[in-house]
Amino acid sequence: MIKVITYGTFDLFHEGHYRLLQRAKELGDYLIVGVTTEEYDQARGKLNVVDSLMTRIENVRKSGFADEIIIEESPGQKFRDIKKYNIDVFTVGSDWIGQFDYLNDYCKVVYLERTKNISSTMLRTQNKHIHRIGIIGTGRISERFIPEVKLVSGINAQGIYNPNTESAIRFAEKWQINYYTKLEDFFDAVDSVYIASPHETHYDYIKMALEHGKHVLCEKPMVLEKAQAEELFSYAEEHNLILFEGIKTAYCPGFNKLLGIACSGMIGSIRNVEACFTKLESPSSRELTNLKYGGSFTELGSYVMLPIFKIFGTEPEDVRFDLIKAENGLDIFTKAHFKYPNGLGTASCGLGVKSEGQLIISGTQGYIIVEAPWWKTTYFEVRHENPKEVEKYSERFLGDGLRYEISDFLSMINGNRKSDFKLTRKDSIAMAEVMESFLEQRK
Ligand code: CTP
């Protein structure tokens, strides 16, 4: 019996997929089809897959050609599958020519001619109107946003708004997008808004955008008061709009893998989480001179609170802060201490003190250490009492990582709530509450 294997995402199942499977089956007697998981697609940079894994499997099954369907979830799996299933022929479409020649050492590799003029990418863009996102704010993060948004299919950066016309023009010329100096014109031209303006302006911009019926992706910290966060989320929900806080770590594949492993019992029950993020800034920077809203915690606190809230939840029994202040009263280094019934969390951050940017999650049977920069999670180790017992994990973090949150934001807008759990309304409200009590104490 000749066994054949092929792999694919099979999103929005189309004629090209059907014909590929048909010919793959004809290459032998038994066909195994590997369908990729969402996490694997995300990790390899294939963003905005529309159909769920179950739907994609069901569509492959309905084609009638697969004798067996498996899931593909990691690089290197193809080689293992070839051995495991005793495969004679590996096949994929001709868009992959040359890329799987290395498998010739283990079985026959056949590239089947790709069906012309059809692809999932094409269907995704044809079926859906291209979503137009507008950007408010022309700072560094907006500069990073544009190249990242280009990598997500189905969404386009429509234009920029900045009350400072000169900055808006400069930004628009550099990135070849439209600029708007009147908010009304800006809101008329977009479907959603990315807010990357100074922290203190977020609330007003979010409110205005929602009132204009626009979905909002807002940079962290979304707002600095609990009541504001509650009000905005309630408004968004009542009006069927998506409001997303842009903490990129929450959406990246490595961080989500880490949470899964941390909470799987591998290190027993989790009792302590310590996260640190420092970034030295010039004393004359906006971050260290804006007396009301500058400082380390407002700038970096969202990142370091994230793992603590995701692991222990959003209702600590007690939150306490220790600060080192500059002469102008802004915190150059801050430690926030969280106490839970069964665990402790420390969130450290600094703009004027440098430290190792690592994350440590400690449990009753071991601990996890996430290498710096943990907020772009790519590598972590699970360690135990016996120092020889170490499990190592890695995951890709592509580019600036904003592509993951943009892709999840767009999926949510399109009605696919698969990433709803990554950063919830509750998480963002709890963070705003901590920011509020922090600013109160710093006064
Ligand atoms: N395929 C094909 N002809 C097409 C499209 C896909 O033969 N017109 C083949 C691919 O070469 C691959 C399999 O179908 O072997 C699954 O491909 P997949 O990546 O899921 O489909 P695409 O339509 O290429 O998806 P995308 O546009 O997202 O890359």
Tab-separated table of C-alpha atoms and ligand atoms in Angstrom:
chain	number	residue	atom	x	y	z
A	1	MET	CA	0.000	0.000	0.000
A	2	ILE	CA	1.367	3.414	-0.993
A	3	LYS	CA	0.857	6.009	1.721
A	4	VAL	CA	0.711	9.705	0.781
A	5	ILE	CA	0.777	12.753	3.050
A	6	THR	CA	0.035	16.428	2.425
A	7	TYR	CA	-0.388	19.505	4.613
A	8	GLY	CA	-2.171	22.832	4.479
A	9	THR	CA	-4.300	25.412	6.232
A	10	PHE	CA	-7.292	24.806	3.925
A	11	ASP	CA	-8.899	28.072	4.934
A	12	LEU	CA	-12.089	29.029	3.031
A	13	PHE	CA	-11.890	25.662	1.270
A	14	HIS	CA	-11.705	26.258	-2.472
A	15	GLU	CA	-11.245	24.525	-5.802
A	16	GLY	CA	-7.440	24.683	-5.541
A	17	HIS	CA	-7.608	22.685	-2.306
A	18	TYR	CA	-10.066	20.187	-3.802
A	19	ARG	CA	-7.913	19.549	-6.859
A	20	LEU	CA	-4.760	19.258	-4.773
A	21	LEU	CA	-6.352	16.620	-2.526
A	22	GLN	CA	-7.801	14.772	-5.503
A	23	ARG	CA	-4.399	14.472	-7.185
A	24	ALA	CA	-2.655	13.709	-3.881
A	25	LYS	CA	-4.989	10.775	-3.386
A	26	GLU	CA	-4.244	9.530	-6.916
A	27	LEU	CA	-0.539	9.322	-6.021
A	28	GLY	CA	-1.186	6.299	-3.780
A	29	ASP	CA	-3.700	4.174	-1.922
A	30	TYR	CA	-4.005	5.949	1.410
A	31	LEU	CA	-4.002	9.729	1.941
A	32	ILE	CA	-3.196	11.483	5.205
A	33	VAL	CA	-3.938	15.223	5.355
A	34	GLY	CA	-2.327	17.441	7.985
A	35	VAL	CA	-4.352	20.545	8.841
A	36	THR	CA	-2.524	23.355	10.653
A	37	THR	CA	-3.617	24.642	14.068
A	38	GLU	CA	-4.379	28.320	14.611
A	39	GLU	CA	-1.388	28.674	16.940
A	40	TYR	CA	0.975	27.152	14.398
A	41	ASP	CA	-0.306	29.425	11.628
A	42	GLN	CA	0.072	32.471	13.855
A	43	ALA	CA	3.575	31.480	14.889
A	44	ARG	CA	4.676	31.138	11.259
A	45	GLY	CA	3.214	34.540	10.431
A	46	LYS	CA	0.064	33.389	8.644
A	47	LEU	CA	-2.382	35.814	10.162
A	48	ASN	CA	-6.118	36.155	9.713
A	49	VAL	CA	-7.099	32.617	8.942
A	50	VAL	CA	-10.890	32.876	8.836
A	51	ASP	CA	-12.194	29.342	9.446
A	52	SER	CA	-11.712	27.559	12.754
A	53	LEU	CA	-9.626	24.376	12.883
A	54	MET	CA	-12.813	22.292	13.184
A	55	THR	CA	-14.340	23.878	10.080
A	56	ARG	CA	-11.137	23.408	8.081
A	57	ILE	CA	-10.920	19.740	9.137
A	58	GLU	CA	-14.586	19.239	8.297
A	59	ASN	CA	-14.078	20.715	4.817
A	60	VAL	CA	-11.109	18.432	4.130
A	61	ARG	CA	-13.181	15.476	5.336
A	62	LYS	CA	-16.120	16.458	3.086
A	63	SER	CA	-13.865	16.463	0.027
A	64	GLY	CA	-13.908	12.679	0.411
A	65	PHE	CA	-10.227	12.193	-0.469
A	66	ALA	CA	-8.643	11.976	2.983
A	67	ASP	CA	-8.391	8.540	4.583
A	68	GLU	CA	-7.010	10.121	7.736
A	69	ILE	CA	-6.783	13.695	9.004
A	70	ILE	CA	-4.167	14.812	11.503
A	71	ILE	CA	-3.262	18.233	12.837
A	72	GLU	CA	0.023	19.965	12.190
A	73	GLU	CA	1.167	22.039	15.120
A	74	SER	CA	4.915	22.465	15.017
A	75	PRO	CA	7.887	22.808	12.694
A	76	GLY	CA	9.740	19.531	12.272
A	77	GLN	CA	6.517	17.581	12.483
A	78	LYS	CA	6.576	16.625	8.795
A	79	PHE	CA	9.715	14.541	9.229
A	80	ARG	CA	8.300	12.855	12.323
A	81	ASP	CA	4.997	12.109	10.576
A	82	ILE	CA	6.795	10.564	7.606
A	83	LYS	CA	8.521	8.139	9.969
A	84	LYS	CA	5.535	7.596	12.230
A	85	TYR	CA	3.027	6.850	9.463
A	86	ASN	CA	5.509	5.057	7.194
A	87	ILE	CA	4.910	7.516	4.357
A	88	ASP	CA	5.959	6.786	0.754
A	89	VAL	CA	5.028	10.100	-0.890
A	90	PHE	CA	5.003	13.643	0.454
A	91	THR	CA	3.148	16.139	-1.708
A	92	VAL	CA	2.223	19.838	-1.736
A	93	GLY	CA	1.398	22.480	-4.324
A	94	SER	CA	3.946	23.973	-6.689
A	95	ASP	CA	4.060	27.235	-4.703
A	96	TRP	CA	6.405	25.282	-2.423
A	97	ILE	CA	8.772	24.003	-5.133
A	98	GLY	CA	12.222	23.271	-3.712
A	99	GLN	CA	11.250	23.978	-0.130
A	100	PHE	CA	10.677	20.361	0.835
A	101	ASP	CA	13.481	18.747	-1.186
A	102	TYR	CA	15.203	17.825	2.086
A	103	LEU	CA	12.427	15.268	2.688
A	104	ASN	CA	13.624	13.339	-0.416
A	105	ASP	CA	16.002	11.504	1.914
A	106	TYR	CA	13.025	9.899	3.668
A	107	CYS	CA	10.333	9.516	0.998
A	108	LYS	CA	9.410	10.656	-2.509
A	109	VAL	CA	8.555	14.380	-2.771
A	110	VAL	CA	6.026	15.461	-5.409
A	111	TYR	CA	5.093	19.085	-6.137
A	112	LEU	CA	1.654	19.212	-7.768
A	113	GLU	CA	0.873	22.087	-10.066
A	114	ARG	CA	-1.055	24.757	-8.218
A	115	THR	CA	-4.514	25.630	-9.540
A	116	LYS	CA	-4.349	29.048	-11.110
A	117	ASN	CA	-6.239	32.163	-10.016
A	118	ILE	CA	-7.498	30.958	-6.673
A	119	SER	CA	-6.155	31.095	-3.138
A	120	SER	CA	-7.420	31.589	0.397
A	121	THR	CA	-5.701	34.967	0.471
A	122	MET	CA	-7.582	36.027	-2.636
A	123	LEU	CA	-10.902	34.890	-1.173
A	124	ARG	CA	-10.240	36.641	2.114
A	125	THR	CA	-9.720	39.956	0.365
A	126	GLN	CA	-12.542	39.473	-2.133
A	127	ASN	CA	-15.152	38.361	0.377
A	128	LYS	CA	-14.523	41.096	2.803
A	129	HIS	CA	-14.316	44.735	2.393
A	130	ILE	CA	-10.788	45.872	3.248
A	131	HIS	CA	-10.988	47.262	6.740
A	132	ARG	CA	-9.714	50.834	6.986
A	133	ILE	CA	-7.917	51.689	10.204
A	134	GLY	CA	-6.969	55.263	11.037
A	135	ILE	CA	-4.144	56.223	13.381
A	136	ILE	CA	-4.227	58.940	16.011
A	137	GLY	CA	-0.765	60.064	17.100
A	138	THR	CA	2.473	60.279	15.193
A	139	GLY	CA	4.954	58.962	17.759
A	140	ARG	CA	7.391	56.045	17.613
A	141	ILE	CA	4.775	53.401	18.134
A	142	SER	CA	2.702	54.669	15.188
A	143	GLU	CA	5.834	54.375	13.047
A	144	ARG	CA	6.046	50.714	14.019
A	145	PHE	CA	2.355	50.147	13.489
A	146	ILE	CA	2.331	50.883	9.749
A	147	PRO	CA	4.763	48.187	8.568
A	148	GLU	CA	3.058	45.686	10.879
A	149	VAL	CA	-0.469	46.432	9.670
A	150	LYS	CA	0.716	45.748	6.116
A	151	LEU	CA	1.406	42.136	7.118
A	152	VAL	CA	-2.151	41.429	8.160
A	153	SER	CA	-4.478	40.654	5.286
A	154	GLY	CA	-7.829	42.421	5.072
A	155	ILE	CA	-6.800	45.641	6.804
A	156	ASN	CA	-5.221	48.817	5.528
A	157	ALA	CA	-3.826	51.938	7.220
A	158	GLN	CA	-6.107	54.601	5.841
A	159	GLY	CA	-4.600	57.724	7.309
A	160	ILE	CA	-3.285	59.660	10.239
A	161	TYR	CA	-4.769	62.308	12.491
A	162	ASN	CA	-2.734	64.667	14.608
A	163	PRO	CA	-3.893	68.058	15.860
A	164	ASN	CA	-0.414	69.260	14.971
A	165	THR	CA	-0.725	69.618	11.184
A	166	GLU	CA	3.016	69.646	10.533
A	167	SER	CA	3.535	66.317	12.284
A	168	ALA	CA	0.556	64.819	10.470
A	169	ILE	CA	1.918	65.899	7.073
A	170	ARG	CA	5.421	64.669	7.845
A	171	PHE	CA	4.097	61.285	8.950
A	172	ALA	CA	1.728	60.958	5.998
A	173	GLU	CA	4.493	61.755	3.506
A	174	LYS	CA	6.895	59.297	5.060
A	175	TRP	CA	4.399	56.432	5.081
A	176	GLN	CA	2.442	57.407	1.980
A	177	ILE	CA	-0.925	57.567	3.702
A	178	ASN	CA	-3.604	60.279	3.974
A	179	TYR	CA	-3.582	62.835	6.742
A	180	TYR	CA	-6.471	64.569	8.418
A	181	THR	CA	-6.437	67.700	10.501
A	182	LYS	CA	-10.146	67.644	11.313
A	183	LEU	CA	-11.371	64.792	13.477
A	184	GLU	CA	-14.751	64.665	11.737
A	185	ASP	CA	-13.096	64.066	8.350
A	186	PHE	CA	-10.847	61.457	9.903
A	187	PHE	CA	-13.719	59.506	11.484
A	188	ASP	CA	-15.676	59.692	8.207
A	189	ALA	CA	-12.803	58.016	6.361
A	190	VAL	CA	-12.150	55.041	8.661
A	191	ASP	CA	-13.821	51.906	10.075
A	192	SER	CA	-11.689	51.705	13.182
A	193	VAL	CA	-9.087	53.681	15.047
A	194	TYR	CA	-5.682	52.910	16.511
A	195	ILE	CA	-4.918	55.356	19.314
A	196	ALA	CA	-1.245	55.955	20.035
A	197	SER	CA	-1.393	59.495	21.408
A	198	PRO	CA	-0.135	60.521	24.893
A	199	HIS	CA	-1.799	58.525	27.737
A	200	GLU	CA	-3.869	61.385	29.060
A	201	THR	CA	-5.621	61.888	25.708
A	202	HIS	CA	-6.759	58.261	25.339
A	203	TYR	CA	-10.066	58.573	27.164
A	204	ASP	CA	-11.368	61.461	25.044
A	205	TYR	CA	-10.238	59.935	21.763
A	206	ILE	CA	-11.703	56.515	22.605
A	207	LYS	CA	-14.990	58.108	23.597
A	208	MET	CA	-15.193	60.171	20.438
A	209	ALA	CA	-14.265	57.235	18.225
A	210	LEU	CA	-16.887	54.981	19.837
A	211	GLU	CA	-19.506	57.716	19.537
A	212	HIS	CA	-18.718	57.858	15.839
A	213	GLY	CA	-19.373	54.107	15.639
A	214	LYS	CA	-15.703	53.120	15.242
A	215	HIS	CA	-13.969	50.097	16.744
A	216	VAL	CA	-10.946	51.051	18.831
A	217	LEU	CA	-7.522	49.568	19.394
A	218	CYS	CA	-5.831	51.739	22.027
A	219	GLU	CA	-2.227	51.624	23.167
A	220	LYS	CA	-1.565	50.785	26.798
A	221	PRO	CA	-2.324	52.097	29.329
A	222	MET	CA	-5.750	52.442	27.808
A	223	VAL	CA	-7.004	54.752	30.548
A	224	LEU	CA	-5.797	55.676	34.001
A	225	GLU	CA	-9.079	55.446	35.931
A	226	LYS	CA	-11.265	52.426	36.630
A	227	ALA	CA	-14.547	54.293	36.115
A	228	GLN	CA	-13.391	55.508	32.701
A	229	ALA	CA	-12.477	51.982	31.622
A	230	GLU	CA	-15.854	50.647	32.795
A	231	GLU	CA	-17.740	53.411	31.052
A	232	LEU	CA	-15.916	52.911	27.748
A	233	PHE	CA	-16.246	49.124	27.720
A	234	SER	CA	-19.970	49.355	28.552
A	235	TYR	CA	-20.521	51.869	25.785
A	236	ALA	CA	-18.623	49.714	23.290
A	237	GLU	CA	-20.557	46.597	24.254
A	238	GLU	CA	-23.946	48.329	24.079
A	239	HIS	CA	-23.113	49.588	20.609
A	240	ASN	CA	-21.606	46.339	19.353
A	241	LEU	CA	-18.174	47.833	18.960
A	242	ILE	CA	-14.817	46.257	19.724
A	243	LEU	CA	-12.604	48.021	22.237
A	244	PHE	CA	-9.164	46.465	22.561
A	245	GLU	CA	-6.236	47.466	24.728
A	246	GLY	CA	-3.001	47.108	22.778
A	247	ILE	CA	-0.632	45.272	25.092
A	248	LYS	CA	1.208	43.364	22.394
A	249	THR	CA	2.548	40.672	24.726
A	250	ALA	CA	-0.991	39.484	25.475
A	251	TYR	CA	-1.525	38.489	21.850
A	252	CYS	CA	1.844	37.017	20.924
A	253	PRO	CA	2.112	33.229	20.463
A	254	GLY	CA	5.058	32.712	22.837
A	255	PHE	CA	3.358	34.390	25.779
A	256	ASN	CA	0.205	32.341	25.255
A	257	LYS	CA	2.241	29.144	25.039
A	258	LEU	CA	3.986	30.161	28.269
A	259	LEU	CA	0.678	30.705	30.089
A	260	GLY	CA	-0.557	27.310	28.917
A	261	ILE	CA	2.547	25.565	30.233
A	262	ALA	CA	2.708	27.571	33.467
A	263	CYS	CA	-0.883	26.670	34.297
A	264	SER	CA	-0.634	23.024	33.251
A	265	GLY	CA	0.592	21.741	36.597
A	266	MET	CA	4.163	21.245	35.338
A	267	ILE	CA	5.510	23.421	38.142
A	268	GLY	CA	2.788	22.442	40.602
A	269	SER	CA	0.608	25.231	41.971
A	270	ILE	CA	1.840	28.718	41.124
A	271	ARG	CA	2.734	30.805	44.166
A	272	ASN	CA	4.859	33.703	42.932
A	273	VAL	CA	5.211	35.757	39.733
A	274	GLU	CA	7.938	38.352	39.255
A	275	ALA	CA	8.059	40.443	36.101
A	276	CYS	CA	10.544	43.179	35.320
A	277	PHE	CA	10.759	45.635	32.407
A	278	THR	CA	13.209	48.530	32.310
A	279	LYS	CA	14.065	50.921	29.512
A	280	LEU	CA	16.474	53.781	30.157
A	281	GLU	CA	15.048	57.063	28.901
A	282	SER	CA	16.706	60.442	28.676
A	283	PRO	CA	15.756	62.694	31.599
A	284	SER	CA	14.454	65.214	29.049
A	285	SER	CA	12.110	62.697	27.384
A	286	ARG	CA	8.335	63.075	27.462
A	287	GLU	CA	8.196	59.959	29.663
A	288	LEU	CA	10.329	61.567	32.368
A	289	THR	CA	9.047	65.139	32.159
A	290	ASN	CA	5.253	64.913	31.880
A	291	LEU	CA	4.676	65.582	35.584
A	292	LYS	CA	1.154	64.294	35.734
A	293	TYR	CA	1.206	61.207	33.534
A	294	GLY	CA	4.877	60.399	32.929
A	295	GLY	CA	7.017	58.003	34.952
A	296	SER	CA	7.908	54.326	34.873
A	297	PHE	CA	4.691	52.730	35.990
A	298	THR	CA	2.319	54.523	33.650
A	299	GLU	CA	4.730	53.776	30.796
A	300	LEU	CA	5.567	50.127	31.484
A	301	GLY	CA	3.224	48.983	34.255
A	302	SER	CA	0.704	47.381	31.870
A	303	TYR	CA	3.326	44.895	30.666
A	304	VAL	CA	4.504	43.831	34.098
A	305	MET	CA	0.982	43.517	35.523
A	306	LEU	CA	-0.097	41.317	32.620
A	307	PRO	CA	1.421	37.947	33.659
A	308	ILE	CA	0.309	38.485	37.255
A	309	PHE	CA	-3.314	39.110	36.267
A	310	LYS	CA	-3.353	36.349	33.687
A	311	ILE	CA	-2.092	33.828	36.241
A	312	PHE	CA	-3.692	34.922	39.523
A	313	GLY	CA	-6.716	36.840	38.250
A	314	THR	CA	-7.866	40.416	38.462
A	315	GLU	CA	-8.898	40.577	42.113
A	316	PRO	CA	-5.840	40.781	44.353
A	317	GLU	CA	-6.508	41.157	48.087
A	318	ASP	CA	-3.983	43.918	48.315
A	319	VAL	CA	-1.834	46.087	46.034
A	320	ARG	CA	1.113	48.098	47.325
A	321	PHE	CA	3.748	50.240	45.612
A	322	ASP	CA	7.364	51.094	46.373
A	323	LEU	CA	8.797	53.948	44.308
A	324	ILE	CA	12.099	55.631	43.662
A	325	LYS	CA	11.419	59.151	42.469
A	326	ALA	CA	13.382	61.698	40.509
A	327	GLU	CA	13.598	65.276	41.768
A	328	ASN	CA	10.558	66.209	39.716
A	329	GLY	CA	8.481	63.614	41.586
A	330	LEU	CA	8.167	61.107	38.732
A	331	ASP	CA	8.990	57.473	39.489
A	332	ILE	CA	12.190	56.298	37.829
A	333	PHE	CA	11.750	52.817	39.291
A	334	THR	CA	8.628	51.208	40.732
A	335	LYS	CA	7.693	47.906	42.301
A	336	ALA	CA	4.031	47.002	42.573
A	337	HIS	CA	3.280	44.162	44.998
A	338	PHE	CA	0.142	42.077	44.548
A	339	LYS	CA	-1.173	39.755	47.250
A	340	TYR	CA	-3.605	36.947	46.461
A	341	PRO	CA	-4.968	34.265	48.819
A	342	ASN	CA	-2.503	31.739	47.411
A	343	GLY	CA	0.103	33.763	45.611
A	344	LEU	CA	2.256	36.834	45.360
A	345	GLY	CA	3.135	39.009	42.383
A	346	THR	CA	5.795	41.667	41.903
A	347	ALA	CA	5.723	43.970	38.914
A	348	SER	CA	8.932	46.027	38.594
A	349	CYS	CA	9.605	48.666	35.991
A	350	GLY	CA	11.995	51.495	35.440
A	351	LEU	CA	12.872	54.298	33.072
A	352	GLY	CA	15.813	55.462	35.153
A	353	VAL	CA	17.140	52.177	36.559
A	354	LYS	CA	18.342	49.283	34.416
A	355	SER	CA	17.798	45.642	35.280
A	356	GLU	CA	17.349	42.228	33.670
A	357	GLY	CA	14.040	42.072	31.813
A	358	GLN	CA	12.974	38.678	32.942
A	359	LEU	CA	9.881	36.923	34.157
A	360	ILE	CA	9.946	34.206	36.799
A	361	ILE	CA	6.945	32.068	37.641
A	362	SER	CA	7.439	29.967	40.756
A	363	GLY	CA	5.415	26.953	41.772
A	364	THR	CA	5.320	24.225	44.372
A	365	GLN	CA	7.202	21.824	42.095
A	366	GLY	CA	9.459	24.039	40.019
A	367	TYR	CA	9.716	27.356	38.260
A	368	ILE	CA	9.731	28.915	34.831
A	369	ILE	CA	12.263	31.468	33.768
A	370	VAL	CA	11.505	33.537	30.695
A	371	GLU	CA	14.533	35.086	29.094
A	372	ALA	CA	14.686	38.868	28.498
A	373	PRO	CA	12.889	40.472	26.798
A	374	TRP	CA	10.080	38.308	28.211
A	375	TRP	CA	7.430	40.718	26.832
A	376	LYS	CA	8.441	39.490	23.371
A	377	THR	CA	8.315	35.902	24.597
A	378	THR	CA	10.573	33.682	22.524
A	379	TYR	CA	12.393	31.391	24.950
A	380	PHE	CA	11.723	29.944	28.380
A	381	GLU	CA	12.857	27.085	30.561
A	382	VAL	CA	10.954	24.985	33.061
A	383	ARG	CA	13.293	24.092	35.914
A	384	HIS	CA	12.990	21.817	38.928
A	385	GLU	CA	14.789	21.020	42.182
A	386	ASN	CA	17.154	18.765	40.254
A	387	PRO	CA	19.122	21.255	38.109
A	388	LYS	CA	19.551	18.627	35.399
A	389	GLU	CA	15.805	18.429	34.869
A	390	VAL	CA	15.199	21.339	32.477
A	391	GLU	CA	12.605	21.622	29.704
A	392	LYS	CA	13.275	24.257	27.066
A	393	TYR	CA	10.632	25.966	24.942
A	394	SER	CA	10.860	28.470	22.158
A	395	GLU	CA	8.423	30.269	19.898
A	396	ARG	CA	8.767	32.841	17.168
A	397	PHE	CA	8.035	36.520	17.764
A	398	LEU	CA	7.907	38.208	14.410
A	399	GLY	CA	8.940	41.800	13.796
A	400	ASP	CA	7.624	44.263	16.338
A	401	GLY	CA	4.853	41.866	17.302
A	402	LEU	CA	2.046	44.353	16.700
A	403	ARG	CA	0.811	42.143	13.862
A	404	TYR	CA	-0.597	39.660	16.396
A	405	GLU	CA	-2.784	42.190	18.174
A	406	ILE	CA	-3.869	43.751	14.871
A	407	SER	CA	-4.825	40.326	13.545
A	408	ASP	CA	-6.809	39.467	16.699
A	409	PHE	CA	-8.483	42.888	16.659
A	410	LEU	CA	-9.566	42.359	13.065
A	411	SER	CA	-10.804	38.817	13.786
A	412	MET	CA	-12.928	40.169	16.625
A	413	ILE	CA	-14.392	42.842	14.368
A	414	ASN	CA	-15.189	40.129	11.826
A	415	GLY	CA	-17.100	38.222	14.492
A	416	ASN	CA	-14.504	35.576	15.318
A	417	ARG	CA	-14.048	35.782	19.081
A	418	LYS	CA	-11.301	33.151	19.267
A	419	SER	CA	-8.878	35.535	20.954
A	420	ASP	CA	-11.326	37.080	23.392
A	421	PHE	CA	-9.596	35.484	26.370
A	422	LYS	CA	-6.138	36.917	25.704
A	423	LEU	CA	-6.803	40.320	27.240
A	424	THR	CA	-10.283	40.667	28.619
A	425	ARG	CA	-12.368	43.661	29.560
A	426	LYS	CA	-11.860	42.573	33.190
A	427	ASP	CA	-8.060	42.598	32.743
A	428	SER	CA	-8.071	46.108	31.287
A	429	ILE	CA	-10.431	47.485	33.945
A	430	ALA	CA	-8.309	45.966	36.711
A	431	MET	CA	-5.180	47.510	35.197
A	432	ALA	CA	-6.841	50.927	35.031
A	433	GLU	CA	-7.788	50.556	38.692
A	434	VAL	CA	-4.171	49.816	39.651
A	435	MET	CA	-2.949	52.776	37.556
A	436	GLU	CA	-5.440	55.007	39.335
A	437	SER	CA	-4.340	53.988	42.837
A	438	PHE	CA	-0.709	54.257	41.777
A	439	LEU	CA	-1.159	57.863	40.577
A	440	GLU	CA	-3.054	58.671	43.759
A	441	GLN	CA	-0.171	57.400	45.902
A	442	ARG	CA	2.524	59.083	43.782
A	443	LYS	CA	0.940	62.483	44.348
B	1	CTP	N1	-3.088	24.852	-3.397
B	1	CTP	C1	-3.198	24.574	-4.760
B	1	CTP	N2	-3.775	25.495	-5.582
B	1	CTP	C2	-4.243	26.679	-5.095
B	1	CTP	C3	-4.145	26.955	-3.720
B	1	CTP	C4	-3.570	26.009	-2.881
B	1	CTP	O1	-2.777	23.531	-5.219
B	1	CTP	N3	-4.752	27.553	-5.928
B	1	CTP	C5	-2.453	23.880	-2.518
B	1	CTP	C6	-1.215	24.418	-1.803
B	1	CTP	O2	-0.088	24.405	-2.651
B	1	CTP	C7	-1.097	23.470	-0.643
B	1	CTP	C8	-2.556	23.139	-0.303
B	1	CTP	O3	-3.314	23.523	-1.460
B	1	CTP	O4	-0.451	22.283	-1.031
B	1	CTP	C9	-3.060	23.887	0.912
B	1	CTP	O5	-2.716	25.247	0.718
B	1	CTP	P1	-3.128	26.474	1.646
B	1	CTP	O6	-1.909	27.196	2.013
B	1	CTP	O7	-4.036	26.010	2.693
B	1	CTP	O8	-3.980	27.321	0.572
B	1	CTP	P2	-3.751	28.720	-0.103
B	1	CTP	O9	-4.965	29.035	-0.904
B	1	CTP	O10	-2.430	28.741	-0.845
B	1	CTP	O11	-3.708	29.649	1.177
B	1	CTP	P3	-3.084	31.107	1.419
B	1	CTP	O12	-3.599	31.998	0.335
B	1	CTP	O13	-3.567	31.477	2.787
B	1	CTP	O14	-1.582	30.925	1.372
